[in-house]
mmCIF file of C-alpha atoms in Angstrom:
data_model
loop_
_atom_site.group_PDB
_atom_site.id
_atom_site.type_symbol
_atom_site.label_atom_id
_atom_site.label_comp_id
_atom_site.label_asym_id
_atom_site.label_seq_id
_atom_site.Cartn_x
_atom_site.Cartn_y
_atom_site.Cartn_z
ATOM 1 C CA UNK A 1 24.448 17.973 9.805
ATOM 2 C CA UNK A 2 25.566 21.172 11.421
ATOM 3 C CA UNK A 3 22.498 22.748 12.899
ATOM 4 C CA UNK A 4 20.397 19.742 13.157
ATOM 5 C CA UNK A 5 19.354 18.123 16.408
ATOM 6 C CA UNK A 6 17.662 14.766 16.620
ATOM 7 C CA UNK A 7 14.232 13.820 17.733
ATOM 8 C CA UNK A 8 13.251 10.179 18.306
ATOM 9 C CA UNK A 9 9.691 9.587 17.596
ATOM 10 C CA UNK A 10 7.672 6.906 19.027
ATOM 11 C CA UNK A 11 10.596 5.013 20.488
ATOM 12 C CA UNK A 12 12.457 4.044 17.338
ATOM 13 C CA UNK A 13 10.410 4.999 14.377
ATOM 14 C CA UNK A 14 11.321 8.320 12.902
ATOM 15 C CA UNK A 15 14.107 10.596 13.345
ATOM 16 C CA UNK A 16 13.591 14.120 12.539
ATOM 17 C CA UNK A 17 16.478 16.424 11.913
ATOM 18 C CA UNK A 18 15.421 19.992 12.300
ATOM 19 C CA UNK A 19 11.630 20.678 11.723
ATOM 20 C CA UNK A 20 9.583 21.339 8.643
ATOM 21 C CA UNK A 21 9.027 19.363 5.490
ATOM 22 C CA UNK A 22 11.351 18.054 2.908
ATOM 23 C CA UNK A 23 9.030 18.496 0.180
ATOM 24 C CA UNK A 24 8.514 22.295 0.658
ATOM 25 C CA UNK A 25 11.249 23.894 -1.414
ATOM 26 C CA UNK A 26 12.003 26.736 0.833
ATOM 27 C CA UNK A 27 11.072 24.963 3.996
ATOM 28 C CA UNK A 28 13.214 23.426 6.601
ATOM 29 C CA UNK A 29 14.393 19.749 6.696
ATOM 30 C CA UNK A 30 12.603 16.701 7.419
ATOM 31 C CA UNK A 31 14.817 13.761 7.170
ATOM 32 C CA UNK A 32 14.213 10.171 8.058
ATOM 33 C CA UNK A 33 16.623 7.708 9.277
ATOM 34 C CA UNK A 34 15.926 4.110 9.901
ATOM 35 C CA UNK A 35 18.056 3.249 12.876
ATOM 36 C CA UNK A 36 19.268 -0.508 12.670
ATOM 37 C CA UNK A 37 17.015 -1.480 9.831
ATOM 38 C CA UNK A 38 18.970 -3.235 7.477
ATOM 39 C CA UNK A 39 16.846 -3.905 4.399
ATOM 40 C CA UNK A 40 17.317 -7.414 3.270
ATOM 41 C CA UNK A 41 17.413 -6.333 -0.323
ATOM 42 C CA UNK A 42 19.723 -3.556 0.376
ATOM 43 C CA UNK A 43 17.246 -1.009 -0.713
ATOM 44 C CA UNK A 44 17.709 2.663 -0.345
ATOM 45 C CA UNK A 45 14.843 4.992 -0.724
ATOM 46 C CA UNK A 46 14.935 7.413 -3.714
ATOM 47 C CA UNK A 47 17.052 10.506 -2.920
ATOM 48 C CA UNK A 48 15.294 12.875 -0.595
ATOM 49 C CA UNK A 49 14.693 16.315 -1.812
ATOM 50 C CA UNK A 50 17.776 18.593 -1.101
ATOM 51 C CA UNK A 51 17.855 19.631 2.362
ATOM 52 C CA UNK A 52 17.899 23.298 3.004
ATOM 53 C CA UNK A 53 19.281 25.015 5.945
ATOM 54 C CA UNK A 54 17.504 24.856 9.221
ATOM 55 C CA UNK A 55 16.748 28.190 10.607
ATOM 56 C CA UNK A 56 18.682 28.721 13.809
ATOM 57 C CA UNK A 57 15.560 30.155 15.728
ATOM 58 C CA UNK A 58 13.458 27.068 15.016
ATOM 59 C CA UNK A 59 12.208 25.879 18.379
ATOM 60 C CA UNK A 60 13.107 22.261 18.181
ATOM 61 C CA UNK A 61 13.042 20.659 21.504
ATOM 62 C CA UNK A 62 15.481 17.706 21.775
ATOM 63 C CA UNK A 63 14.392 14.328 22.721
ATOM 64 C CA UNK A 64 15.635 10.797 22.488
ATOM 65 C CA UNK A 65 15.139 7.336 23.696
ATOM 66 C CA UNK A 66 18.577 7.448 25.063
ATOM 67 C CA UNK A 67 18.345 8.672 28.439
ATOM 68 C CA UNK A 68 21.668 10.456 28.552
ATOM 69 C CA UNK A 69 20.847 12.854 25.708
ATOM 70 C CA UNK A 70 17.205 13.336 26.506
ATOM 71 C CA UNK A 71 17.907 15.312 29.675
ATOM 72 C CA UNK A 72 17.174 18.598 28.125
ATOM 73 C CA UNK A 73 13.687 17.778 26.730
ATOM 74 C CA UNK A 74 10.742 19.220 28.708
ATOM 75 C CA UNK A 75 7.371 17.509 28.480
ATOM 76 C CA UNK A 76 4.737 19.343 26.510
ATOM 77 C CA UNK A 77 3.559 20.080 23.091
ATOM 78 C CA UNK A 78 5.755 22.036 20.691
ATOM 79 C CA UNK A 79 4.117 23.583 17.525
ATOM 80 C CA UNK A 80 6.777 24.077 14.868
ATOM 81 C CA UNK A 81 6.890 27.265 12.754
ATOM 82 C CA UNK A 82 4.452 27.736 9.866
ATOM 83 C CA UNK A 83 6.447 27.391 6.624
ATOM 84 C CA UNK A 84 4.709 28.425 3.447
ATOM 85 C CA UNK A 85 5.253 27.671 -0.190
ATOM 86 C CA UNK A 86 3.204 27.839 -3.333
ATOM 87 C CA UNK A 87 1.153 24.938 -2.242
ATOM 88 C CA UNK A 88 0.091 26.242 1.165
ATOM 89 C CA UNK A 89 1.199 26.428 4.723
ATOM 90 C CA UNK A 90 3.007 23.599 6.465
ATOM 91 C CA UNK A 91 3.272 23.201 10.244
ATOM 92 C CA UNK A 92 3.760 20.279 12.513
ATOM 93 C CA UNK A 93 3.865 19.863 16.274
ATOM 94 C CA UNK A 94 5.386 17.333 18.454
ATOM 95 C CA UNK A 95 4.254 15.988 21.810
ATOM 96 C CA UNK A 96 6.953 15.226 24.280
ATOM 97 C CA UNK A 97 6.277 13.057 27.187
ATOM 98 C CA UNK A 98 8.967 11.573 29.600
ATOM 99 C CA UNK A 99 11.572 13.083 27.325
ATOM 100 C CA UNK A 100 10.430 11.256 24.260
ATOM 101 C CA UNK A 101 8.442 12.423 21.355
ATOM 102 C CA UNK A 102 5.252 10.507 21.539
ATOM 103 C CA UNK A 103 3.453 11.973 18.467
ATOM 104 C CA UNK A 104 3.908 14.236 15.558
ATOM 105 C CA UNK A 105 0.798 15.912 14.396
ATOM 106 C CA UNK A 106 0.409 17.862 11.219
ATOM 107 C CA UNK A 107 -1.414 21.036 11.810
ATOM 108 C CA UNK A 108 -1.131 22.370 8.284
ATOM 109 C CA UNK A 109 -0.007 20.459 5.393
ATOM 110 C CA UNK A 110 -0.557 22.418 2.283
ATOM 111 C CA UNK A 111 -4.318 21.718 1.936
ATOM 112 C CA UNK A 112 -7.189 22.629 4.046
ATOM 113 C CA UNK A 113 -7.437 19.049 5.433
ATOM 114 C CA UNK A 114 -4.410 18.369 7.405
ATOM 115 C CA UNK A 115 -4.561 14.733 6.802
ATOM 116 C CA UNK A 116 -5.228 14.784 3.041
ATOM 117 C CA UNK A 117 -1.643 16.026 2.635
ATOM 118 C CA UNK A 118 -0.077 14.111 -0.215
ATOM 119 C CA UNK A 119 -2.734 14.013 -2.757
ATOM 120 C CA UNK A 120 -0.663 16.778 -4.240
ATOM 121 C CA UNK A 121 2.451 14.588 -4.183
ATOM 122 C CA UNK A 122 3.674 16.637 -1.210
ATOM 123 C CA UNK A 123 3.932 13.323 0.606
ATOM 124 C CA UNK A 124 5.666 13.585 3.940
ATOM 125 C CA UNK A 125 8.014 10.780 4.322
ATOM 126 C CA UNK A 126 7.117 9.960 7.831
ATOM 127 C CA UNK A 127 5.082 7.061 9.476
ATOM 128 C CA UNK A 128 3.220 7.381 12.610
ATOM 129 C CA UNK A 129 2.923 4.471 15.193
ATOM 130 C CA UNK A 130 -0.206 3.236 16.647
ATOM 131 C CA UNK A 131 -1.871 0.238 18.041
ATOM 132 C CA UNK A 132 -4.874 -0.826 15.930
ATOM 133 C CA UNK A 133 -7.819 -2.913 17.556
ATOM 134 C CA UNK A 134 -10.031 -5.110 15.483
ATOM 135 C CA UNK A 135 -13.244 -3.419 14.996
ATOM 136 C CA UNK A 136 -16.530 -3.628 12.938
ATOM 137 C CA UNK A 137 -16.867 -1.013 10.276
ATOM 138 C CA UNK A 138 -19.406 -0.732 7.776
ATOM 139 C CA UNK A 139 -17.283 -1.252 4.712
ATOM 140 C CA UNK A 140 -18.085 -2.374 1.038
ATOM 141 C CA UNK A 141 -14.874 -4.509 0.795
ATOM 142 C CA UNK A 142 -12.119 -5.872 2.899
ATOM 143 C CA UNK A 143 -8.529 -5.695 1.749
ATOM 144 C CA UNK A 144 -6.735 -8.456 3.222
ATOM 145 C CA UNK A 145 -3.673 -10.509 2.335
ATOM 146 C CA UNK A 146 -4.919 -13.831 1.049
ATOM 147 C CA UNK A 147 -1.991 -15.427 2.958
ATOM 148 C CA UNK A 148 -1.026 -17.338 -0.134
ATOM 149 C CA UNK A 149 1.416 -16.137 -2.608
ATOM 150 C CA UNK A 150 0.237 -16.314 -6.211
ATOM 151 C CA UNK A 151 2.868 -19.036 -6.710
ATOM 152 C CA UNK A 152 1.173 -21.062 -3.934
ATOM 153 C CA UNK A 153 -2.242 -20.708 -5.602
ATOM 154 C CA UNK A 154 -0.763 -22.007 -8.890
ATOM 155 C CA UNK A 155 0.886 -24.725 -7.195
ATOM 156 C CA UNK A 156 -2.292 -25.647 -5.504
ATOM 157 C CA UNK A 157 -4.184 -25.177 -8.903
ATOM 158 C CA UNK A 158 -1.881 -27.743 -10.290
ATOM 159 C CA UNK A 159 -2.238 -30.210 -7.484
ATOM 160 C CA UNK A 160 -5.918 -30.056 -7.946
ATOM 161 C CA UNK A 161 -5.562 -30.650 -11.612
ATOM 162 C CA UNK A 162 -3.320 -33.381 -11.086
ATOM 163 C CA UNK A 163 -5.725 -35.014 -8.660
ATOM 164 C CA UNK A 164 -8.319 -34.609 -11.298
ATOM 165 C CA UNK A 165 -10.594 -32.224 -9.129
ATOM 166 C CA UNK B 1 -27.595 3.078 5.475
ATOM 167 C CA UNK B 2 -25.943 2.067 2.353
ATOM 168 C CA UNK B 3 -28.347 1.260 -0.546
ATOM 169 C CA UNK B 4 -28.197 -2.407 -1.577
ATOM 170 C CA UNK B 5 -25.416 -3.277 -4.008
ATOM 171 C CA UNK B 6 -25.278 -6.078 -6.546
ATOM 172 C CA UNK B 7 -22.174 -8.300 -6.315
ATOM 173 C CA UNK B 8 -20.880 -10.485 -9.219
ATOM 174 C CA UNK B 9 -18.009 -12.880 -8.684
ATOM 175 C CA UNK B 10 -15.708 -14.480 -11.360
ATOM 176 C CA UNK B 11 -13.040 -16.972 -10.918
ATOM 177 C CA UNK B 12 -9.770 -17.150 -12.680
ATOM 178 C CA UNK B 13 -6.146 -17.759 -11.548
ATOM 179 C CA UNK B 14 -7.762 -19.918 -8.886
ATOM 180 C CA UNK B 15 -9.013 -16.762 -7.208
ATOM 181 C CA UNK B 16 -12.367 -14.962 -6.917
ATOM 182 C CA UNK B 17 -12.621 -11.497 -8.433
ATOM 183 C CA UNK B 18 -15.716 -9.646 -7.140
ATOM 184 C CA UNK B 19 -17.505 -6.608 -8.815
ATOM 185 C CA UNK B 20 -19.808 -4.459 -6.795
ATOM 186 C CA UNK B 21 -22.258 -2.037 -8.521
ATOM 187 C CA UNK B 22 -25.261 -0.131 -7.351
ATOM 188 C CA UNK B 23 -28.459 -2.105 -7.416
ATOM 189 C CA UNK B 24 -29.813 0.061 -10.335
ATOM 190 C CA UNK B 25 -27.345 -1.675 -12.795
ATOM 191 C CA UNK B 26 -29.342 -4.169 -14.942
ATOM 192 C CA UNK B 27 -28.979 -7.866 -14.571
ATOM 193 C CA UNK B 28 -28.805 -8.125 -18.318
ATOM 194 C CA UNK B 29 -25.869 -5.846 -18.669
ATOM 195 C CA UNK B 30 -24.029 -7.709 -15.945
ATOM 196 C CA UNK B 31 -24.888 -10.934 -17.644
ATOM 197 C CA UNK B 32 -23.494 -9.725 -20.829
ATOM 198 C CA UNK B 33 -20.369 -8.093 -19.601
ATOM 199 C CA UNK B 34 -18.999 -10.482 -16.749
ATOM 200 C CA UNK B 35 -18.267 -13.461 -19.087
ATOM 201 C CA UNK B 36 -16.127 -11.251 -21.235
ATOM 202 C CA UNK B 37 -14.208 -9.932 -17.989
ATOM 203 C CA UNK B 38 -13.909 -13.553 -16.828
ATOM 204 C CA UNK B 39 -12.525 -14.812 -20.195
ATOM 205 C CA UNK B 40 -10.027 -11.780 -20.169
ATOM 206 C CA UNK B 41 -8.650 -12.881 -16.764
ATOM 207 C CA UNK B 42 -8.435 -16.437 -17.873
ATOM 208 C CA UNK B 43 -6.506 -15.410 -21.081
ATOM 209 C CA UNK B 44 -4.017 -13.466 -18.939
ATOM 210 C CA UNK B 45 -3.628 -16.656 -16.700
ATOM 211 C CA UNK B 46 -3.008 -18.946 -19.664
ATOM 212 C CA UNK B 47 -0.378 -16.564 -20.925
ATOM 213 C CA UNK B 48 1.295 -15.804 -17.686
ATOM 214 C CA UNK B 49 0.912 -18.912 -15.607
ATOM 215 C CA UNK B 50 4.295 -20.410 -14.632
ATOM 216 C CA UNK B 51 2.564 -23.395 -13.558
ATOM 217 C CA UNK B 52 1.277 -24.416 -16.984
ATOM 218 C CA UNK B 53 4.337 -25.497 -18.979
ATOM 219 C CA UNK B 54 3.037 -24.435 -22.304
ATOM 220 C CA UNK B 55 2.173 -20.953 -21.255
ATOM 221 C CA UNK B 56 4.077 -18.189 -23.123
ATOM 222 C CA UNK B 57 5.885 -16.999 -19.975
ATOM 223 C CA UNK B 58 6.938 -20.699 -19.204
ATOM 224 C CA UNK B 59 8.142 -21.023 -22.701
ATOM 225 C CA UNK B 60 10.028 -17.772 -22.287
ATOM 226 C CA UNK B 61 11.523 -18.764 -19.075
ATOM 227 C CA UNK B 62 13.048 -22.032 -20.685
ATOM 228 C CA UNK B 63 14.321 -20.038 -23.482
ATOM 229 C CA UNK B 64 12.086 -21.861 -26.000
ATOM 230 C CA UNK B 65 10.495 -18.478 -27.085
ATOM 231 C CA UNK B 66 11.619 -14.899 -27.407
ATOM 232 C CA UNK B 67 9.788 -11.987 -26.186
ATOM 233 C CA UNK B 68 9.101 -11.087 -29.791
ATOM 234 C CA UNK B 69 7.406 -14.285 -30.406
ATOM 235 C CA UNK B 70 5.042 -13.847 -27.322
ATOM 236 C CA UNK B 71 2.017 -11.695 -27.460
ATOM 237 C CA UNK B 72 2.662 -8.022 -26.943
ATOM 238 C CA UNK B 73 1.075 -8.243 -23.327
ATOM 239 C CA UNK B 74 4.214 -10.181 -22.232
ATOM 240 C CA UNK B 75 6.488 -7.402 -23.203
ATOM 241 C CA UNK B 76 4.089 -4.963 -21.540
ATOM 242 C CA UNK B 77 3.979 -6.841 -18.252
ATOM 243 C CA UNK B 78 7.860 -7.289 -18.203
ATOM 244 C CA UNK B 79 8.180 -3.554 -18.865
ATOM 245 C CA UNK B 80 5.821 -2.863 -15.917
ATOM 246 C CA UNK B 81 8.152 -5.139 -13.721
ATOM 247 C CA UNK B 82 11.081 -3.187 -14.769
ATOM 248 C CA UNK B 83 9.416 0.095 -14.140
ATOM 249 C CA UNK B 84 8.495 -0.901 -10.706
ATOM 250 C CA UNK B 85 11.921 -2.559 -9.964
ATOM 251 C CA UNK B 86 13.411 0.942 -10.746
ATOM 252 C CA UNK B 87 10.759 2.842 -8.853
ATOM 253 C CA UNK B 88 11.073 0.855 -5.735
ATOM 254 C CA UNK B 89 14.958 0.777 -5.990
ATOM 255 C CA UNK B 90 14.984 -2.948 -6.373
ATOM 256 C CA UNK B 91 12.693 -3.925 -3.509
ATOM 257 C CA UNK B 92 10.174 -5.018 -6.100
ATOM 258 C CA UNK B 93 11.894 -7.607 -8.455
ATOM 259 C CA UNK B 94 10.508 -10.161 -10.633
ATOM 260 C CA UNK B 95 13.723 -11.766 -11.390
ATOM 261 C CA UNK B 96 14.192 -14.960 -9.522
ATOM 262 C CA UNK B 97 17.551 -16.146 -8.437
ATOM 263 C CA UNK B 98 17.564 -18.888 -11.161
ATOM 264 C CA UNK B 99 17.198 -16.152 -13.797
ATOM 265 C CA UNK B 100 13.572 -16.894 -14.648
ATOM 266 C CA UNK B 101 11.508 -13.820 -14.661
ATOM 267 C CA UNK B 102 8.325 -14.366 -12.657
ATOM 268 C CA UNK B 103 6.005 -11.382 -13.038
ATOM 269 C CA UNK B 104 3.173 -13.207 -10.981
ATOM 270 C CA UNK B 105 3.235 -10.481 -8.414
ATOM 271 C CA UNK B 106 1.629 -7.965 -10.589
ATOM 272 C CA UNK B 107 0.059 -10.060 -13.337
ATOM 273 C CA UNK B 108 -3.196 -10.238 -11.311
ATOM 274 C CA UNK B 109 -3.529 -6.484 -10.857
ATOM 275 C CA UNK B 110 -2.340 -5.729 -14.369
ATOM 276 C CA UNK B 111 -5.238 -8.094 -15.593
ATOM 277 C CA UNK B 112 -7.601 -6.298 -13.150
ATOM 278 C CA UNK B 113 -6.761 -3.069 -14.604
ATOM 279 C CA UNK B 114 -6.812 -4.270 -18.122
ATOM 280 C CA UNK B 115 -10.483 -5.217 -17.977
ATOM 281 C CA UNK B 116 -11.357 -1.901 -16.469
ATOM 282 C CA UNK B 117 -12.731 -0.404 -19.776
ATOM 283 C CA UNK B 118 -15.428 -3.145 -19.806
ATOM 284 C CA UNK B 119 -17.130 -1.598 -16.731
ATOM 285 C CA UNK B 120 -18.085 1.417 -18.772
ATOM 286 C CA UNK B 121 -20.379 -0.962 -20.747
ATOM 287 C CA UNK B 122 -22.393 -1.499 -17.680
ATOM 288 C CA UNK B 123 -23.725 1.906 -17.510
ATOM 289 C CA UNK B 124 -22.864 1.893 -13.777
ATOM 290 C CA UNK B 125 -22.171 5.306 -12.138
ATOM 291 C CA UNK B 126 -19.921 3.494 -9.587
ATOM 292 C CA UNK B 127 -18.183 0.156 -9.318
ATOM 293 C CA UNK B 128 -15.756 -1.526 -6.922
ATOM 294 C CA UNK B 129 -13.609 -4.145 -8.369
ATOM 295 C CA UNK B 130 -11.627 -6.386 -5.985
ATOM 296 C CA UNK B 131 -9.541 -9.604 -5.538
ATOM 297 C CA UNK B 132 -8.115 -10.625 -2.095
ATOM 298 C CA UNK B 133 -6.008 -7.598 -0.895
ATOM 299 C CA UNK B 134 -6.293 -5.701 -4.286
ATOM 300 C CA UNK B 135 -9.210 -3.307 -4.835
ATOM 301 C CA UNK B 136 -10.017 -0.559 -7.155
ATOM 302 C CA UNK B 137 -13.289 1.482 -7.540
ATOM 303 C CA UNK B 138 -14.748 4.434 -9.415
ATOM 304 C CA UNK B 139 -17.585 6.905 -8.491
ATOM 305 C CA UNK B 140 -19.673 6.725 -5.471
ATOM 306 C CA UNK B 141 -22.216 3.957 -4.760
ATOM 307 C CA UNK B 142 -24.826 6.121 -3.311
ATOM 308 C CA UNK B 143 -25.450 9.368 -1.465
ATOM 309 C CA UNK B 144 -24.594 7.905 1.758
ATOM 310 C CA UNK B 145 -20.794 7.947 1.190
ATOM 311 C CA UNK B 146 -17.866 6.793 -0.922
ATOM 312 C CA UNK B 147 -16.654 3.386 -1.387
ATOM 313 C CA UNK B 148 -15.335 2.155 1.971
ATOM 314 C CA UNK B 149 -12.613 -0.580 2.290
ATOM 315 C CA UNK B 150 -11.629 -2.165 5.325
ATOM 316 C CA UNK B 151 -8.201 -3.355 6.215
ATOM 317 C CA UNK B 152 -8.000 -6.978 7.438
ATOM 318 C CA UNK B 153 -6.697 -7.778 10.716
ATOM 319 C CA UNK B 154 -3.390 -9.403 9.915
ATOM 320 C CA UNK B 155 -3.913 -11.802 12.791
ATOM 321 C CA UNK B 156 -6.758 -13.222 10.449
ATOM 322 C CA UNK B 157 -10.155 -14.108 11.944
ATOM 323 C CA UNK B 158 -11.999 -11.932 9.379
ATOM 324 C CA UNK B 159 -11.785 -8.748 11.453
ATOM 325 C CA UNK B 160 -10.810 -5.416 10.180
ATOM 326 C CA UNK B 161 -8.230 -3.162 11.959
ATOM 327 C CA UNK B 162 -8.744 0.054 9.775
ATOM 328 C CA UNK B 163 -10.968 1.295 7.160
ATOM 329 C CA UNK B 164 -10.436 3.810 4.248
ATOM 330 C CA UNK B 165 -12.492 5.638 1.810
ATOM 331 C CA UNK B 166 -11.924 5.606 -1.902
ATOM 332 C CA UNK B 167 -12.205 8.795 -3.758
ATOM 333 C CA UNK B 168 -9.152 10.791 -3.392
ATOM 334 C CA UNK B 169 -7.353 7.436 -3.906
ATOM 335 C CA UNK B 170 -8.971 4.920 -6.272
ATOM 336 C CA UNK B 171 -7.013 1.739 -5.391
ATOM 337 C CA UNK B 172 -5.743 -0.176 -2.340
ATOM 338 C CA UNK B 173 -3.409 -3.140 -2.294
ATOM 339 C CA UNK B 174 -2.565 -5.223 0.705
ATOM 340 C CA UNK B 175 0.219 -7.754 0.650
ATOM 341 C CA UNK B 176 0.871 -10.151 3.710
ATOM 342 C CA UNK B 177 2.817 -13.071 4.833
ATOM 343 C CA UNK B 178 1.649 -16.418 5.324
ATOM 344 C CA UNK B 179 2.893 -16.574 8.930
ATOM 345 C CA UNK B 180 2.496 -13.285 10.835
ATOM 346 C CA UNK B 181 4.291 -14.844 13.800
ATOM 347 C CA UNK B 182 7.585 -15.079 11.918
ATOM 348 C CA UNK B 183 10.158 -12.545 12.453
ATOM 349 C CA UNK B 184 8.320 -11.176 15.405
ATOM 350 C CA UNK B 185 11.439 -10.092 17.256
ATOM 351 C CA UNK B 186 14.969 -10.028 16.033
ATOM 352 C CA UNK B 187 17.174 -9.899 19.119
ATOM 353 C CA UNK B 188 20.349 -9.147 17.270
ATOM 354 C CA UNK B 189 18.916 -6.042 15.831
ATOM 355 C CA UNK B 190 16.850 -5.420 18.898
ATOM 356 C CA UNK B 191 13.808 -4.481 16.736
ATOM 357 C CA UNK B 192 11.105 -6.076 14.854
ATOM 358 C CA UNK B 193 9.443 -3.522 12.595
ATOM 359 C CA UNK B 194 11.542 -4.358 9.557
ATOM 360 C CA UNK B 195 9.233 -7.484 9.122
ATOM 361 C CA UNK B 196 5.667 -6.460 8.684
ATOM 362 C CA UNK B 197 2.866 -9.010 8.914
ATOM 363 C CA UNK B 198 1.080 -6.869 6.321
ATOM 364 C CA UNK B 199 1.421 -3.774 4.203
ATOM 365 C CA UNK B 200 -1.296 -1.914 2.559
ATOM 366 C CA UNK B 201 -0.630 0.836 -0.263
ATOM 367 C CA UNK B 202 -3.292 3.242 -1.235
ATOM 368 C CA UNK B 203 -2.893 5.265 -4.650
ATOM 369 C CA UNK B 204 -4.471 5.815 -7.870
ATOM 370 C CA UNK B 205 -2.947 2.922 -9.861
ATOM 371 C CA UNK B 206 -3.717 -0.668 -8.584
ATOM 372 C CA UNK B 207 -0.664 -2.152 -10.209
ATOM 373 C CA UNK B 208 1.549 0.403 -8.719
ATOM 374 C CA UNK B 209 -0.004 -0.140 -5.305
ATOM 375 C CA UNK B 210 0.359 -3.777 -5.627
ATOM 376 C CA UNK B 211 4.061 -3.590 -6.604
ATOM 377 C CA UNK B 212 4.812 -1.238 -3.709
ATOM 378 C CA UNK B 213 2.949 -3.425 -1.180
ATOM 379 C CA UNK B 214 5.089 -6.348 -2.260
ATOM 380 C CA UNK B 215 8.155 -4.124 -2.189
ATOM 381 C CA UNK B 216 7.423 -2.960 1.302
ATOM 382 C CA UNK B 217 6.889 -6.614 2.490
ATOM 383 C CA UNK B 218 10.199 -7.636 1.008
ATOM 384 C CA UNK B 219 12.124 -4.269 1.972
ATOM 385 C CA UNK B 220 10.627 -3.280 5.131
ATOM 386 C CA UNK B 221 10.454 0.173 6.662
ATOM 387 C CA UNK B 222 12.648 2.118 4.301
ATOM 388 C CA UNK B 223 10.628 1.244 1.357
ATOM 389 C CA UNK B 224 7.497 2.139 3.235
ATOM 390 C CA UNK B 225 8.973 5.587 3.683
ATOM 391 C CA UNK B 226 10.233 5.762 -0.016
ATOM 392 C CA UNK B 227 6.621 4.972 -1.178
ATOM 393 C CA UNK B 228 5.408 8.371 0.077
ATOM 394 C CA UNK B 229 7.724 10.060 -2.378
ATOM 395 C CA UNK B 230 5.760 8.512 -5.136
ATOM 396 C CA UNK B 231 2.607 10.001 -3.758
ATOM 397 C CA UNK B 232 1.218 6.857 -2.183
ATOM 398 C CA UNK B 233 -0.156 6.252 1.205
ATOM 399 C CA UNK B 234 1.077 3.456 3.446
ATOM 400 C CA UNK B 235 -0.298 1.413 6.398
ATOM 401 C CA UNK B 236 2.032 -1.212 7.713
ATOM 402 C CA UNK B 237 1.033 -3.811 10.358
ATOM 403 C CA UNK B 238 3.333 -5.807 12.530
ATOM 404 C CA UNK B 239 2.068 -8.267 15.089
ATOM 405 C CA UNK B 240 3.728 -8.435 18.511
ATOM 406 C CA UNK B 241 2.359 -10.248 21.693
ATOM 407 C CA UNK B 242 -0.749 -10.427 19.976
ATOM 408 C CA UNK B 243 -1.340 -6.718 19.160
ATOM 409 C CA UNK B 244 -1.192 -5.009 15.886
ATOM 410 C CA UNK B 245 1.389 -2.339 15.793
ATOM 411 C CA UNK B 246 0.590 -0.079 12.774
ATOM 412 C CA UNK B 247 2.377 2.663 11.053
ATOM 413 C CA UNK B 248 0.731 4.921 8.740
ATOM 414 C CA UNK B 249 1.620 7.619 6.464
ATOM 415 C CA UNK B 250 -0.045 11.071 7.266
ATOM 416 C CA UNK B 251 -2.067 11.082 4.054
ATOM 417 C CA UNK B 252 -3.514 7.514 4.705
ATOM 418 C CA UNK B 253 -7.133 8.063 3.625
ATOM 419 C CA UNK B 254 -8.733 6.698 6.853
ATOM 420 C CA UNK B 255 -12.473 6.704 7.048
ATOM 421 C CA UNK B 256 -13.744 9.764 8.787
ATOM 422 C CA UNK B 257 -15.316 7.890 11.655
ATOM 423 C CA UNK B 258 -12.948 5.185 11.723
ATOM 424 C CA UNK B 259 -11.912 4.192 15.341
ATOM 425 C CA UNK B 260 -14.856 5.838 16.848
ATOM 426 C CA UNK B 261 -17.618 3.437 16.073
#
């Protein structure tokens, strides 16, 4: 990747090459790598949209978890350029602390609501890390894994049947 | 405050399926429609159960019946399995190592979607239909707000760690492992996040969400990233040192006041 520089986000989660959004045809590149994660099933994600060139003037600070290459990064908040396409404007900003990108914020993502991005299939292939606490919300339903596979349920079903219960 | 709701529960496949509707929906409508829904689900179980040796799927697996001899639903479900195997680049795969096709992973949500048309017969402006981690809804229950779905704490205990609103998305599927403590840390790789305790996927089609949630549990982070190319939203949870480390896609439909209450 000729003009790209790497940003490590949240320690090990996301590597952004350049800045911008993969889904925006005339926008710059957002690519993701998955360092060290060998998928057990050898899965590869669907092909990413074809990367376009990263404009040289794009103000991309450099940061990494590896100390020797993070030397150039200065702490602060770095808004990326606004990139427009037919679906709207796209802009992200990153927050750098101690030479590491600690957050990626989507200032604009094609719709008015920055967080309602990918309803229009403009999904940004990125994941944001956070620590969640158990809280009480007023919800109508709780979606939780049943902690039993359907096969286990069937097996239990059979055991009950065999036991005549 | 949310207006009171009515909840009905039916049991099939050894699981409880719950339907929530506004209180204005009449009991007689519910009493009429729910038995049909229950019997639809039990029919699906009778066809697809791999436990029952005389189910069509069991006979198919043993080579005693061809797909053409099974009810068309069998081909439909197997086609869906193939569709999601391709869509997830193989992370969702109903084919067992022994060659038997086990579509159990999506039969439940397929059956849930299949009875969806019956809810129109209730005359309900809104309904929410769920079973364990899988839930889909339509409409708004009242003027207070859209349907709200909590995401269970993967450490169990009945708490929630996040909450989303249905509306822009109509379906949520959560898949988890039996032991969230497993694969906590892999010293050889120096990372732990390929093994999630729980993966939730939000989208418009419950079966698709279900297949992708399963695929993410099997394939890890790469698959969670790939899901976004399909227009899906993802929340993954890993548990390390008693804390829930989550990763969510930017479009995750988090409840507006989530995290501040």
